[in-house]
Amino acid sequence: MIMTDWKSAIVPVSGGASGIGLAICRQLRSEGARPLPLDFDADQLEKALTTLYPDENCAKFGYLVDVSDSLAVDAAFEKIRRDHGIVTHAVANAGIVWRGNVLDMPEDKWKRVLDVNVNGVLHICRAAARQMTDNGGGAIVTMASIGGILSKPERAAYTTSKAAIVQMTRAFALDFAQLNIRVNCVAPGLVKTSIQQAQAASTEPGFVEALAARAAIKRVGEPEEIANVAVFLLSNLASYITGETVVVDGGLSIHYS
Ligand code: NAD
């Protein structure tokens, strides 16, 4: 087993300015890697960078980009290469939710969710893989949801997009295998982040707590518990795993009781 050389790891993380993405950045940083958050929220990004790189000129570690814009993502990856070197790992984590019955869903909302969640993952994975070929390989993690495996009322666009990510992970793993690049996916259940807070605010009181109580481990997950699995999948400990989706939901989706 060749240990992961985290000290020379250059790791773009989309949606790395908050929640699960930021937890992944923190864990990579504690391993000695150089996580590079890509996010479209300038304020959150600035805050994240000051916590990740408190002793340095932290602005050079963050990239303000909307993942749905393929040219902007390609440009950010070119800048990363110039600023830091060739990317060794990447995390396609940025995602958004739109809640509502599909019958009432405005066309532009449907398209926006698919553009960010599906096309955004394509843009990050493709830009990363193109660079990794110059390095002889690498590892990528995508972020789906148990909503990509099971569905949920009033989440048609979100659950459709997350199911696509599960399948994209398999397809990309096959297309990138000859380049020595592994691609795996994490499918979280309920995790304590701003997406979860928005869900709690938009549903009847107690809904999230009741859903969490249905998990075998009767609570909402912490972002760090998702980050642990993402970092494992990026590492050489997962050297024989590719195209796989790991559900991290405290046992929420293992039963129908
Ligand atoms: P979050 O809102 O805390 O983080 C999402 C981050 O993505 C934010 O920093 C946001 O600014 C960024 N982002 C959104 N759209 C973007 C875009 N177009 N371009 C660049 N950045 C963009 O939410 P989170 O819970 O940490 O979500 C991270 C991922 O985990 C998402 O893909 C989400 O679907 C998935 N997920 C979350 C949960 C949960 O319960 N929190 C469950 C399952 C899956």
mmCIF file with all atom_site columns, C-alpha atoms and ligand atoms in Angstrom, residues 14-22 38-41 44-45 65-69 92-97 112 115-117 143-147 158 162 165 186-197 199 220 223 226, ligand 1:
data_model
loop_
_atom_site.group_PDB
_atom_site.id
_atom_site.type_symbol
_atom_site.label_atom_id
_atom_site.label_alt_id
_atom_site.label_comp_id
_atom_site.label_asym_id
_atom_site.label_entity_id
_atom_site.label_seq_id
_atom_site.pdbx_PDB_ins_code
_atom_site.Cartn_x
_atom_site.Cartn_y
_atom_site.Cartn_z
_atom_site.occupancy
_atom_site.B_iso_or_equiv
_atom_site.pdbx_formal_charge
_atom_site.auth_seq_id
_atom_site.auth_comp_id
_atom_site.auth_asym_id
_atom_site.auth_atom_id
_atom_site.pdbx_PDB_model_num
ATOM   1  C CA  . SER A 1 14  ? -16.547 22.933 -5.130  1.00 0.00 ? 14  SER A CA  1
ATOM   2  C CA  . GLY A 1 15  ? -18.959 24.360 -2.589  1.00 0.00 ? 15  GLY A CA  1
ATOM   3  C CA  . GLY A 1 16  ? -15.981 24.398 -0.241  1.00 0.00 ? 16  GLY A CA  1
ATOM   4  C CA  . ALA A 1 17  ? -16.991 27.641 1.479   1.00 0.00 ? 17  ALA A CA  1
ATOM   5  C CA  . SER A 1 18  ? -19.545 26.082 3.829   1.00 0.00 ? 18  SER A CA  1
ATOM   6  C CA  . GLY A 1 19  ? -21.180 22.952 5.210   1.00 0.00 ? 19  GLY A CA  1
ATOM   7  C CA  . ILE A 1 20  ? -19.917 19.588 3.991   1.00 0.00 ? 20  ILE A CA  1
ATOM   8  C CA  . GLY A 1 21  ? -17.456 21.109 1.497   1.00 0.00 ? 21  GLY A CA  1
ATOM   9  C CA  . LEU A 1 22  ? -15.826 23.219 4.202   1.00 0.00 ? 22  LEU A CA  1
ATOM   10 C CA  . LEU A 1 38  ? -14.352 26.936 -5.319  1.00 0.00 ? 38  LEU A CA  1
ATOM   11 C CA  . ASP A 1 39  ? -17.591 28.714 -4.479  1.00 0.00 ? 39  ASP A CA  1
ATOM   12 C CA  . PHE A 1 40  ? -19.913 31.414 -5.799  1.00 0.00 ? 40  PHE A CA  1
ATOM   13 C CA  . ASP A 1 41  ? -20.583 32.983 -2.384  1.00 0.00 ? 41  ASP A CA  1
ATOM   14 C CA  . GLN A 1 44  ? -18.641 32.683 2.757   1.00 0.00 ? 44  GLN A CA  1
ATOM   15 C CA  . LEU A 1 45  ? -15.521 31.985 0.719   1.00 0.00 ? 45  LEU A CA  1
ATOM   16 C CA  . VAL A 1 65  ? -16.792 30.551 -9.552  1.00 0.00 ? 65  VAL A CA  1
ATOM   17 C CA  . ASP A 1 66  ? -20.278 29.317 -10.450 1.00 0.00 ? 66  ASP A CA  1
ATOM   18 C CA  . VAL A 1 67  ? -19.880 25.600 -11.214 1.00 0.00 ? 67  VAL A CA  1
ATOM   19 C CA  . SER A 1 68  ? -22.678 25.709 -13.794 1.00 0.00 ? 68  SER A CA  1
ATOM   20 C CA  . ASP A 1 69  ? -20.437 27.875 -16.018 1.00 0.00 ? 69  ASP A CA  1
ATOM   21 C CA  . ALA A 1 92  ? -17.470 17.988 -6.849  1.00 0.00 ? 92  ALA A CA  1
ATOM   22 C CA  . ASN A 1 93  ? -19.654 18.893 -3.893  1.00 0.00 ? 93  ASN A CA  1
ATOM   23 C CA  . ALA A 1 94  ? -21.575 22.125 -4.701  1.00 0.00 ? 94  ALA A CA  1
ATOM   24 C CA  . GLY A 1 95  ? -25.322 21.599 -4.852  1.00 0.00 ? 95  GLY A CA  1
ATOM   25 C CA  . ILE A 1 96  ? -28.656 23.376 -4.458  1.00 0.00 ? 96  ILE A CA  1
ATOM   26 C CA  . VAL A 1 97  ? -32.224 22.340 -3.626  1.00 0.00 ? 97  VAL A CA  1
ATOM   27 C CA  . ARG A 1 112 ? -31.053 25.743 -12.568 1.00 0.00 ? 112 ARG A CA  1
ATOM   28 C CA  . ASP A 1 115 ? -27.374 22.996 -14.262 1.00 0.00 ? 115 ASP A CA  1
ATOM   29 C CA  . VAL A 1 116 ? -25.681 23.347 -10.875 1.00 0.00 ? 116 VAL A CA  1
ATOM   30 C CA  . ASN A 1 117 ? -26.030 19.802 -9.568  1.00 0.00 ? 117 ASN A CA  1
ATOM   31 C CA  . MET A 1 143 ? -21.554 14.435 -3.687  1.00 0.00 ? 143 MET A CA  1
ATOM   32 C CA  . ALA A 1 144 ? -24.992 12.898 -4.249  1.00 0.00 ? 144 ALA A CA  1
ATOM   33 C CA  . SER A 1 145 ? -27.621 12.291 -1.539  1.00 0.00 ? 145 SER A CA  1
ATOM   34 C CA  . ILE A 1 146 ? -29.853 9.490  -0.358  1.00 0.00 ? 146 ILE A CA  1
ATOM   35 C CA  . GLY A 1 147 ? -32.297 11.529 -2.469  1.00 0.00 ? 147 GLY A CA  1
ATOM   36 C CA  . TYR A 1 158 ? -33.109 17.626 -6.649  1.00 0.00 ? 158 TYR A CA  1
ATOM   37 C CA  . LYS A 1 162 ? -28.670 13.373 -7.401  1.00 0.00 ? 162 LYS A CA  1
ATOM   38 C CA  . ILE A 1 165 ? -24.663 12.021 -10.042 1.00 0.00 ? 165 ILE A CA  1
ATOM   39 C CA  . VAL A 1 186 ? -20.813 9.987  -1.191  1.00 0.00 ? 186 VAL A CA  1
ATOM   40 C CA  . ALA A 1 187 ? -24.578 9.986  -0.625  1.00 0.00 ? 187 ALA A CA  1
ATOM   41 C CA  . PRO A 1 188 ? -25.345 11.739 2.677   1.00 0.00 ? 188 PRO A CA  1
ATOM   42 C CA  . GLY A 1 189 ? -28.614 11.558 4.580   1.00 0.00 ? 189 GLY A CA  1
ATOM   43 C CA  . LEU A 1 190 ? -29.551 14.424 6.890   1.00 0.00 ? 190 LEU A CA  1
ATOM   44 C CA  . VAL A 1 191 ? -26.550 16.589 7.727   1.00 0.00 ? 191 VAL A CA  1
ATOM   45 C CA  . LYS A 1 192 ? -26.355 19.719 9.879   1.00 0.00 ? 192 LYS A CA  1
ATOM   46 C CA  . THR A 1 193 ? -25.686 22.467 7.274   1.00 0.00 ? 193 THR A CA  1
ATOM   47 C CA  . SER A 1 194 ? -27.425 25.517 5.805   1.00 0.00 ? 194 SER A CA  1
ATOM   48 C CA  . ILE A 1 195 ? -29.267 23.299 3.262   1.00 0.00 ? 195 ILE A CA  1
ATOM   49 C CA  . GLN A 1 196 ? -30.678 21.380 6.209   1.00 0.00 ? 196 GLN A CA  1
ATOM   50 C CA  . GLN A 1 197 ? -31.604 24.583 8.063   1.00 0.00 ? 197 GLN A CA  1
ATOM   51 C CA  . GLN A 1 199 ? -35.309 22.512 4.779   1.00 0.00 ? 199 GLN A CA  1
ATOM   52 C CA  . VAL A 1 220 ? -28.816 14.320 12.179  1.00 0.00 ? 220 VAL A CA  1
ATOM   53 C CA  . PRO A 1 223 ? -20.547 17.557 8.218   1.00 0.00 ? 223 PRO A CA  1
ATOM   54 C CA  . ILE A 1 226 ? -19.432 13.007 5.634   1.00 0.00 ? 226 ILE A CA  1
HETATM 55 P P1  . NAD B 2 .   ? -24.341 24.240 2.012   1.00 0.00 ? 1   NAD B P1  1
HETATM 56 O O1  . NAD B 2 .   ? -25.423 25.122 1.459   1.00 0.00 ? 1   NAD B O1  1
HETATM 57 O O2  . NAD B 2 .   ? -23.824 24.489 3.375   1.00 0.00 ? 1   NAD B O2  1
HETATM 58 O O3  . NAD B 2 .   ? -23.086 24.228 1.028   1.00 0.00 ? 1   NAD B O3  1
HETATM 59 C C1  . NAD B 2 .   ? -23.221 24.296 -0.362  1.00 0.00 ? 1   NAD B C1  1
HETATM 60 C C2  . NAD B 2 .   ? -22.116 25.192 -0.901  1.00 0.00 ? 1   NAD B C2  1
HETATM 61 O O4  . NAD B 2 .   ? -22.176 25.163 -2.323  1.00 0.00 ? 1   NAD B O4  1
HETATM 62 C C3  . NAD B 2 .   ? -22.303 26.668 -0.481  1.00 0.00 ? 1   NAD B C3  1
HETATM 63 O O5  . NAD B 2 .   ? -21.065 27.191 -0.016  1.00 0.00 ? 1   NAD B O5  1
HETATM 64 C C4  . NAD B 2 .   ? -22.755 27.356 -1.750  1.00 0.00 ? 1   NAD B C4  1
HETATM 65 O O6  . NAD B 2 .   ? -22.364 28.713 -1.842  1.00 0.00 ? 1   NAD B O6  1
HETATM 66 C C5  . NAD B 2 .   ? -22.065 26.485 -2.817  1.00 0.00 ? 1   NAD B C5  1
HETATM 67 N N1  . NAD B 2 .   ? -22.721 26.563 -4.113  1.00 0.00 ? 1   NAD B N1  1
HETATM 68 C C6  . NAD B 2 .   ? -24.038 26.380 -4.392  1.00 0.00 ? 1   NAD B C6  1
HETATM 69 N N2  . NAD B 2 .   ? -24.261 26.550 -5.703  1.00 0.00 ? 1   NAD B N2  1
HETATM 70 C C7  . NAD B 2 .   ? -23.054 26.845 -6.267  1.00 0.00 ? 1   NAD B C7  1
HETATM 71 C C8  . NAD B 2 .   ? -22.642 27.145 -7.586  1.00 0.00 ? 1   NAD B C8  1
HETATM 72 N N3  . NAD B 2 .   ? -23.508 27.201 -8.597  1.00 0.00 ? 1   NAD B N3  1
HETATM 73 N N4  . NAD B 2 .   ? -21.330 27.355 -7.820  1.00 0.00 ? 1   NAD B N4  1
HETATM 74 C C9  . NAD B 2 .   ? -20.434 27.324 -6.801  1.00 0.00 ? 1   NAD B C9  1
HETATM 75 N N5  . NAD B 2 .   ? -20.769 27.074 -5.523  1.00 0.00 ? 1   NAD B N5  1
HETATM 76 C C10 . NAD B 2 .   ? -22.063 26.834 -5.264  1.00 0.00 ? 1   NAD B C10 1
HETATM 77 O O7  . NAD B 2 .   ? -24.927 22.769 1.884   1.00 0.00 ? 1   NAD B O7  1
HETATM 78 P P2  . NAD B 2 .   ? -24.300 21.334 2.174   1.00 0.00 ? 1   NAD B P2  1
HETATM 79 O O8  . NAD B 2 .   ? -25.308 20.586 2.920   1.00 0.00 ? 1   NAD B O8  1
HETATM 80 O O9  . NAD B 2 .   ? -22.916 21.427 2.693   1.00 0.00 ? 1   NAD B O9  1
HETATM 81 O O10 . NAD B 2 .   ? -24.293 20.753 0.692   1.00 0.00 ? 1   NAD B O10 1
HETATM 82 C C11 . NAD B 2 .   ? -23.137 20.202 0.088   1.00 0.00 ? 1   NAD B C11 1
HETATM 83 C C12 . NAD B 2 .   ? -23.565 19.052 -0.813  1.00 0.00 ? 1   NAD B C12 1
HETATM 84 O O11 . NAD B 2 .   ? -24.090 17.989 0.002   1.00 0.00 ? 1   NAD B O11 1
HETATM 85 C C13 . NAD B 2 .   ? -24.683 19.423 -1.805  1.00 0.00 ? 1   NAD B C13 1
HETATM 86 O O12 . NAD B 2 .   ? -24.403 18.837 -3.062  1.00 0.00 ? 1   NAD B O12 1
HETATM 87 C C14 . NAD B 2 .   ? -25.907 18.787 -1.187  1.00 0.00 ? 1   NAD B C14 1
HETATM 88 O O13 . NAD B 2 .   ? -26.877 18.461 -2.139  1.00 0.00 ? 1   NAD B O13 1
HETATM 89 C C15 . NAD B 2 .   ? -25.301 17.548 -0.537  1.00 0.00 ? 1   NAD B C15 1
HETATM 90 N N6  . NAD B 2 .   ? -26.160 16.975 0.502   1.00 0.00 ? 1   NAD B N6  1
HETATM 91 C C16 . NAD B 2 .   ? -26.431 17.646 1.659   1.00 0.00 ? 1   NAD B C16 1
HETATM 92 C C17 . NAD B 2 .   ? -27.258 17.059 2.606   1.00 0.00 ? 1   NAD B C17 1
HETATM 93 C C18 . NAD B 2 .   ? -27.585 17.733 3.919   1.00 0.00 ? 1   NAD B C18 1
HETATM 94 O O14 . NAD B 2 .   ? -28.461 17.222 4.638   1.00 0.00 ? 1   NAD B O14 1
HETATM 95 N N7  . NAD B 2 .   ? -26.955 18.806 4.277   1.00 0.00 ? 1   NAD B N7  1
HETATM 96 C C19 . NAD B 2 .   ? -27.801 15.790 2.368   1.00 0.00 ? 1   NAD B C19 1
HETATM 97 C C20 . NAD B 2 .   ? -27.513 15.150 1.199   1.00 0.00 ? 1   NAD B C20 1
HETATM 98 C C21 . NAD B 2 .   ? -26.679 15.741 0.262   1.00 0.00 ? 1   NAD B C21 1
#
